[in-house]
Short mmCIF file of C-alpha atoms and ligand atoms in Angstrom, two decimals:
data_model
loop_
_atom_site.label_atom_id
_atom_site.label_comp_id
_atom_site.label_asym_id
_atom_site.label_seq_id
_atom_site.Cartn_x
_atom_site.Cartn_y
_atom_site.Cartn_z
CA MET A 1 12.98 22.90 -19.95
CA THR A 2 10.88 22.40 -23.28
CA GLN A 3 7.61 24.48 -23.70
CA HIS A 4 4.22 23.23 -23.07
CA THR A 5 0.46 24.68 -23.36
CA ARG A 6 -2.31 23.38 -22.30
CA ARG A 7 -3.39 22.47 -26.40
CA GLY A 8 -1.02 19.49 -26.70
CA TRP A 9 2.70 17.80 -26.28
CA THR A 10 5.08 18.76 -28.37
CA MET A 11 7.19 15.84 -29.71
CA ALA A 12 10.22 16.00 -28.07
CA GLN A 13 8.65 15.98 -24.28
CA ARG A 14 6.84 13.04 -25.61
CA ARG A 15 9.72 10.80 -26.64
CA GLU A 16 11.71 12.13 -22.86
CA VAL A 17 8.60 11.34 -21.10
CA THR A 18 8.06 8.08 -22.92
CA ASP A 19 11.77 7.37 -22.85
CA ALA A 20 12.00 7.74 -18.86
CA VAL A 21 9.18 5.78 -17.97
CA ASN A 22 9.97 2.65 -19.88
CA ARG A 23 12.88 2.57 -17.80
CA SER A 24 10.24 1.90 -14.51
CA PRO A 25 11.22 -2.22 -13.11
CA ALA A 26 8.89 -3.77 -14.11
CA VAL A 27 7.86 -7.79 -14.25
CA SER A 28 8.60 -10.36 -16.81
CA GLY A 29 7.13 -10.09 -20.45
CA PRO A 30 5.50 -7.27 -22.25
CA LEU A 31 6.12 -4.06 -20.93
CA PRO A 32 2.16 -4.29 -18.81
CA TRP A 33 1.56 0.02 -19.20
CA ARG A 34 1.18 2.30 -21.97
CA LEU A 35 1.57 5.90 -21.91
CA ARG A 36 -1.36 8.50 -23.34
CA PHE A 37 -0.43 12.04 -24.08
CA VAL A 38 -3.88 13.82 -24.14
CA ASP A 39 -4.74 17.89 -24.39
CA GLY A 40 -3.28 19.17 -20.36
CA ALA A 41 -2.74 15.47 -19.87
CA VAL A 42 -1.39 11.69 -19.43
CA GLU A 43 -2.08 8.97 -18.54
CA VAL A 44 -1.02 5.43 -17.66
CA VAL A 45 -2.99 3.00 -19.83
CA ARG A 46 -3.01 -0.92 -18.66
CA GLY A 47 -1.53 -2.92 -21.65
CA ASP A 48 -2.89 -5.75 -23.56
CA TRP A 49 -3.08 -7.96 -20.65
CA ASP A 50 -6.56 -8.82 -18.96
CA ASP A 51 -5.56 -10.97 -15.80
CA GLU A 52 -5.97 -8.33 -13.69
CA SER A 53 -9.08 -9.22 -11.36
CA SER A 54 -7.90 -12.94 -11.30
CA GLY A 55 -6.51 -11.81 -8.22
CA ASN A 56 -3.26 -13.80 -9.47
CA GLY A 57 0.43 -12.44 -8.27
CA LEU A 58 0.93 -11.89 -12.45
CA GLY A 59 -1.46 -9.74 -12.18
CA ARG A 60 -0.92 -7.59 -9.20
CA ASP A 61 2.75 -7.65 -9.98
CA ARG A 62 1.73 -6.06 -13.60
CA LEU A 63 -0.35 -3.21 -11.63
CA VAL A 64 2.60 -2.74 -9.31
CA SER A 65 4.80 -2.39 -12.43
CA CYS A 66 2.20 0.14 -13.25
CA GLY A 67 2.61 2.49 -10.48
CA ALA A 68 6.54 2.03 -10.60
CA ALA A 69 5.26 3.43 -14.16
CA VAL A 70 2.77 6.47 -12.67
CA ALA A 71 5.93 7.45 -9.75
CA THR A 72 8.37 7.65 -12.79
CA LEU A 73 6.22 9.70 -15.23
CA GLU A 74 5.48 12.06 -12.21
CA LEU A 75 9.30 12.76 -11.48
CA ALA A 76 9.28 13.09 -15.86
CA LEU A 77 6.79 16.05 -15.69
CA ARG A 78 8.55 17.60 -12.97
CA ARG A 79 11.89 18.07 -14.74
CA GLU A 80 9.72 19.66 -17.49
CA GLY A 81 9.21 21.66 -15.14
CA LEU A 82 5.64 20.94 -14.80
CA ARG A 83 2.89 20.90 -11.31
CA PHE A 84 0.01 18.48 -11.69
CA SER A 85 -2.66 16.66 -10.27
CA MET A 86 -2.40 12.76 -10.27
CA GLN A 87 -5.56 10.64 -9.66
CA LEU A 88 -5.49 6.58 -9.41
CA ASP A 89 -8.01 4.83 -11.22
CA PRO A 90 -10.00 7.48 -12.10
CA ASP A 91 -12.36 6.00 -14.25
CA HIS A 92 -13.09 3.03 -11.39
CA GLY A 93 -11.97 -0.73 -13.02
CA SER A 94 -11.27 1.23 -16.88
CA GLU A 95 -8.16 0.64 -19.09
CA VAL A 96 -6.59 4.05 -17.24
CA LEU A 97 -4.90 3.10 -13.94
CA ALA A 98 -3.58 6.79 -13.63
CA ARG A 99 -3.82 10.26 -14.94
CA VAL A 100 -2.07 13.12 -14.91
CA GLU A 101 -2.96 16.53 -15.20
CA ILE A 102 -1.22 19.72 -16.02
CA ASN A 103 -1.97 22.68 -13.94
CA GLY A 104 1.05 24.63 -14.15
CA GLU A 105 4.69 25.49 -14.16
CA LEU A 106 7.27 25.03 -11.68
CA PRO A 107 11.04 24.31 -11.66
CA ALA A 108 12.39 21.08 -10.71
CA SER A 109 14.11 21.27 -7.63
CA ALA A 110 17.63 19.98 -7.33
CA GLY A 111 16.26 16.90 -5.20
CA GLU A 112 13.87 16.08 -8.14
CA ARG A 113 16.64 16.65 -10.56
CA GLU A 114 18.62 14.19 -8.34
CA LEU A 115 15.66 11.44 -8.12
CA TYR A 116 15.32 11.96 -12.29
CA ALA A 117 18.98 10.82 -12.84
CA ALA A 118 17.91 7.87 -10.92
CA ILE A 119 16.11 7.16 -13.36
CA TYR A 120 18.54 5.90 -15.51
CA LEU A 121 21.08 4.93 -13.06
CA ARG A 122 18.31 1.59 -11.27
CA HIS A 123 18.75 -1.42 -12.15
CA SER A 124 18.21 -4.70 -10.55
CA HIS A 125 20.79 -5.91 -8.41
CA ARG A 126 20.47 -9.37 -7.69
CA GLN A 127 24.23 -9.42 -7.19
CA PRO A 128 25.63 -9.70 -3.33
CA PHE A 129 26.34 -6.49 -1.38
CA SER A 130 29.62 -5.06 0.23
CA PRO A 131 29.47 -5.60 3.55
CA LEU A 132 29.32 -1.96 5.00
CA PRO A 133 26.04 -1.49 6.57
CA VAL A 134 23.22 0.55 5.47
CA ASP A 135 23.04 2.74 7.95
CA HIS A 136 19.47 3.11 10.15
CA ASP A 137 19.41 6.72 9.82
CA LEU A 138 19.40 6.80 6.22
CA CYS A 139 17.24 3.89 5.41
CA GLU A 140 14.22 5.75 7.32
CA ARG A 141 14.80 8.75 5.43
CA ILE A 142 14.64 6.44 2.07
CA ILE A 143 11.54 4.74 3.48
CA ALA A 144 9.95 8.10 4.19
CA ARG A 145 10.35 9.43 0.65
CA HIS A 146 7.64 7.02 -0.34
CA GLY A 147 5.02 9.59 0.78
CA VAL A 148 2.23 6.97 -0.41
CA THR A 149 -1.71 6.65 1.16
CA ASP A 150 -2.64 3.62 3.14
CA THR A 151 0.73 1.82 2.36
CA GLN A 152 3.66 1.34 4.25
CA VAL A 153 7.16 0.39 3.43
CA LEU A 154 8.44 -1.60 6.41
CA ARG A 155 12.92 -2.66 7.45
CA ILE A 156 12.62 -6.15 8.51
CA ALA A 157 14.66 -7.00 11.62
CA GLU A 158 15.19 -10.12 14.18
CA PRO A 159 13.21 -12.14 14.76
CA ALA A 160 11.15 -12.08 11.57
CA LEU A 161 13.51 -12.68 9.25
CA GLY A 162 13.97 -16.26 10.39
CA ALA A 163 9.98 -16.82 9.50
CA ILE A 164 11.19 -14.80 5.74
CA ALA A 165 13.83 -17.17 5.49
CA ARG A 166 11.90 -20.07 6.60
CA LEU A 167 8.72 -18.44 3.62
CA LEU A 168 11.31 -18.09 1.67
CA THR A 169 12.89 -21.48 1.47
CA TYR A 170 9.22 -22.66 1.09
CA ALA A 171 8.40 -20.73 -1.72
CA ALA A 172 11.90 -21.72 -3.76
CA GLY A 173 11.03 -25.38 -3.52
CA ALA A 174 7.59 -25.08 -4.51
CA VAL A 175 8.38 -22.68 -7.27
CA ARG A 176 11.45 -25.12 -9.00
CA SER A 177 9.32 -27.77 -9.04
CA ASP A 178 6.19 -25.95 -10.38
CA THR A 179 6.85 -27.24 -14.48
CA ALA A 180 3.99 -25.00 -15.55
CA TYR A 181 5.37 -21.87 -14.24
CA GLN A 182 9.00 -23.02 -15.12
CA ARG A 183 8.14 -22.78 -18.97
CA ASP A 184 6.33 -18.92 -18.41
CA LEU A 185 9.50 -18.00 -17.08
CA ALA A 186 11.64 -19.84 -19.70
CA ALA A 187 9.43 -17.83 -22.70
CA TRP A 188 9.94 -14.38 -20.92
CA THR A 189 13.49 -14.11 -19.56
CA MET A 190 16.06 -12.72 -22.49
CA PRO A 191 19.27 -15.79 -22.19
CA ALA A 192 21.49 -12.64 -21.58
CA VAL A 193 19.34 -12.31 -18.00
CA ARG A 194 19.28 -15.72 -17.77
CA SER A 195 22.80 -17.32 -16.18
CA GLU A 196 22.97 -13.86 -14.59
CA LEU A 197 19.26 -15.31 -12.67
CA ASP A 198 20.45 -19.02 -12.45
CA THR A 199 22.90 -18.67 -9.52
CA LEU A 200 21.04 -16.78 -7.19
CA PRO A 201 17.95 -17.83 -5.24
CA TRP A 202 16.90 -14.21 -4.08
CA ALA A 203 16.00 -12.97 -7.73
CA LEU A 204 14.19 -15.93 -10.32
CA VAL A 205 13.79 -19.39 -9.01
CA ARG A 206 14.54 -21.44 -11.97
CA THR A 207 14.55 -25.79 -11.99
CA THR A 208 18.64 -25.23 -12.48
CA THR A 209 18.84 -22.59 -9.41
CA HIS A 210 21.06 -23.96 -6.78
CA LEU A 211 18.38 -23.26 -3.61
CA PRO A 212 20.59 -22.36 -0.30
CA ASP A 213 19.66 -24.02 3.25
CA GLN A 214 17.04 -22.26 5.57
CA PRO A 215 20.45 -21.07 7.76
CA THR A 216 21.93 -19.90 5.29
CA LEU A 217 19.04 -17.64 3.62
CA GLU A 218 18.81 -16.21 6.84
CA GLN A 219 22.35 -15.50 7.69
CA ARG A 220 21.69 -13.62 3.92
CA LEU A 221 19.08 -12.08 5.18
CA ARG A 222 21.20 -10.72 8.59
CA GLU A 223 24.19 -8.98 6.02
CA GLN A 224 21.25 -7.56 3.56
CA THR A 225 18.83 -5.06 4.54
CA THR A 226 15.49 -6.62 3.45
CA LEU A 227 11.99 -4.26 3.35
CA LEU A 228 8.66 -5.19 2.46
CA VAL A 229 6.25 -2.91 0.98
CA ILE A 230 2.65 -3.52 2.14
CA THR A 231 -1.19 -1.95 1.64
CA GLU A 232 -3.98 -1.45 3.88
CA ASP A 233 -6.20 -3.35 1.83
CA ASP A 234 -5.84 -5.62 -1.23
CA ALA A 235 -7.79 -4.14 -4.44
CA ARG A 236 -6.04 -2.60 -7.99
CA VAL A 237 -5.17 1.10 -6.67
CA ASP A 238 -3.89 -0.93 -3.61
CA HIS A 239 -1.50 -2.83 -6.20
CA LEU A 240 -0.59 1.09 -8.01
CA ARG A 241 0.22 2.47 -4.80
CA ALA A 242 2.71 -0.44 -3.62
CA GLY A 243 4.66 -0.13 -7.28
CA ILE A 244 4.72 3.87 -6.41
CA ALA A 245 6.44 3.42 -2.84
CA MET A 246 8.69 0.46 -4.63
CA GLN A 247 9.26 2.64 -7.29
CA ARG A 248 9.59 6.35 -4.90
CA VAL A 249 11.89 3.98 -2.51
CA TRP A 250 13.90 2.43 -4.79
CA LEU A 251 15.07 5.80 -6.92
CA ALA A 252 15.83 6.97 -3.37
CA ALA A 253 18.21 4.48 -2.85
CA VAL A 254 19.88 5.03 -5.78
CA ALA A 255 20.30 8.84 -5.28
CA ASN A 256 21.94 7.32 -2.04
CA GLY A 257 24.05 5.65 -3.51
CA LEU A 258 22.57 2.31 -2.90
CA ALA A 259 21.64 -0.54 -5.08
CA ALA A 260 18.14 -2.76 -4.66
CA SER A 261 15.93 -5.54 -6.22
CA VAL A 262 13.48 -6.96 -5.84
CA HIS A 263 11.33 -10.58 -5.17
CA THR A 264 7.76 -11.28 -5.41
CA GLN A 265 7.92 -14.46 -7.37
CA SER A 266 7.58 -16.19 -3.45
CA LEU A 267 4.48 -13.88 -3.01
CA TYR A 268 2.52 -15.90 -5.96
CA LEU A 269 1.79 -18.74 -3.05
CA PRO A 270 -0.97 -17.37 -1.32
CA GLU A 271 0.37 -19.54 1.63
CA VAL A 272 3.59 -17.55 1.27
CA ARG A 273 1.70 -14.35 1.84
CA ALA A 274 -0.91 -15.58 4.15
CA GLY A 275 2.31 -16.72 6.25
CA LEU A 276 4.00 -13.54 6.19
CA VAL A 277 0.63 -11.55 7.38
CA GLU A 278 0.09 -13.81 10.28
CA GLN A 279 4.58 -14.99 11.24
CA LEU A 280 4.99 -10.87 10.62
CA GLY A 281 1.95 -9.67 12.69
CA LEU A 282 1.25 -7.47 9.48
CA ALA A 283 -2.06 -4.74 9.61
CA GLY A 284 -2.23 -4.62 5.40
CA TYR A 285 -1.14 -7.16 2.42
CA PRO A 286 2.02 -7.98 1.51
CA HIS A 287 3.71 -6.90 -1.92
CA LEU A 288 6.58 -7.05 -2.30
CA LEU A 289 9.99 -7.36 -0.34
CA MET A 290 12.79 -5.46 -1.70
CA ARG A 291 16.78 -5.49 -0.86
CA LEU A 292 19.54 -3.19 0.25
CA GLY A 293 22.99 -2.13 0.28
CA TYR A 294 26.15 -0.86 -1.28
CA PRO A 295 27.13 -2.74 -4.57
CA ALA A 296 30.36 -4.43 -3.88
C1 FMN B 1 6.46 -5.52 -9.57
C2 FMN B 1 7.65 -6.60 -10.04
C3 FMN B 1 7.66 -8.04 -9.57
C4 FMN B 1 9.35 -8.06 -9.51
N1 FMN B 1 9.62 -9.43 -9.13
C5 FMN B 1 10.81 -9.58 -9.44
C6 FMN B 1 11.17 -11.30 -9.15
O1 FMN B 1 10.58 -11.76 -8.16
N2 FMN B 1 12.55 -11.80 -9.02
C7 FMN B 1 13.54 -10.91 -9.78
O2 FMN B 1 14.46 -11.08 -9.74
N3 FMN B 1 13.34 -9.33 -10.22
C8 FMN B 1 12.02 -8.91 -10.13
N4 FMN B 1 11.37 -8.01 -10.83
C9 FMN B 1 12.82 -6.85 -11.04
C10 FMN B 1 12.08 -7.44 -12.84
O3 FMN B 1 12.69 -8.66 -13.70
C11 FMN B 1 12.82 -5.78 -13.24
O4 FMN B 1 12.47 -5.26 -13.01
C12 FMN B 1 12.89 -5.67 -14.77
O5 FMN B 1 13.58 -7.81 -15.57
C13 FMN B 1 13.76 -4.78 -15.58
O6 FMN B 1 15.25 -5.28 -15.16
P1 FMN B 1 16.45 -3.56 -14.44
O7 FMN B 1 15.10 -3.55 -13.59
O8 FMN B 1 17.11 -4.01 -14.53
O9 FMN B 1 15.63 -2.52 -15.13
C14 FMN B 1 10.64 -7.96 -10.12
C15 FMN B 1 10.04 -6.43 -10.93
C16 FMN B 1 8.64 -5.95 -11.06
C17 FMN B 1 8.16 -4.08 -10.59
#
């Protein structure tokens, strides 16, 4: 544990906390957050982008990513042995998305240290999983770790898998032929990542992606655990909440030997989001699908 005083942050603390936070999952493009260390607090500040209010999928995803950064920040501060209170969207609409105020010290628990370690083990697992199913109780325990107000993490089971397969198949076809979107995607994604993604329809659909037919996709969904993160409302604070829930669940999964990846690309299409709400009878707004399993 490094020393923190209310007057400021040591260079080592800034570096350790920033390094951990910048390992958070983020939508393609430059990191959508910055950290601002001020006296007795750390702020998660919006990066240099302005499509948040347009309500499009990318603006939403950037806020979800910033929410993930908030969840990582909390763990990094606990690892420093700091107690704090956290406020989302504290100034209602300013560039500050979250403010974490330090109000004491408390050594990190063994569980918190495990979750902290998971920050560095987590990555987007886009490869197939091992056939070993994820135990139902374990999945429920992991889901229960999110603890975010007005947010639910749902496990998608039969018969909803058919509806998901239908909507993903429709979205994949639409996204693959959207030339403007494909141009942006090509610019954002590093060539090293590209070849891995090209083969996997669950990940990012490109012009070259081979799309499985709907029954094949449905079968694949049956062989993995699929979660859906929804929030009661669809405002800035809800997108941040969805990101916090996503990262908490993801890190808890990794700490339990699982791997995961998330998919939002299909939800950029308003008709797919609306289709999820209608066909799954959701009591809220869907933000992302997460697949979980044991790495093969
Ligand atoms: C809000 C959000 C949306 C994402 N959407 C997708 C997606 O649709 N498809 C995909 O393959 N990865 C998606 N990702 C994963 C990012 O591409 C990934 O987190 C980033 O490239 C960093 O890699 P890492 O997760 O391995 O650290 C998403 C991540 C976030 C936070």
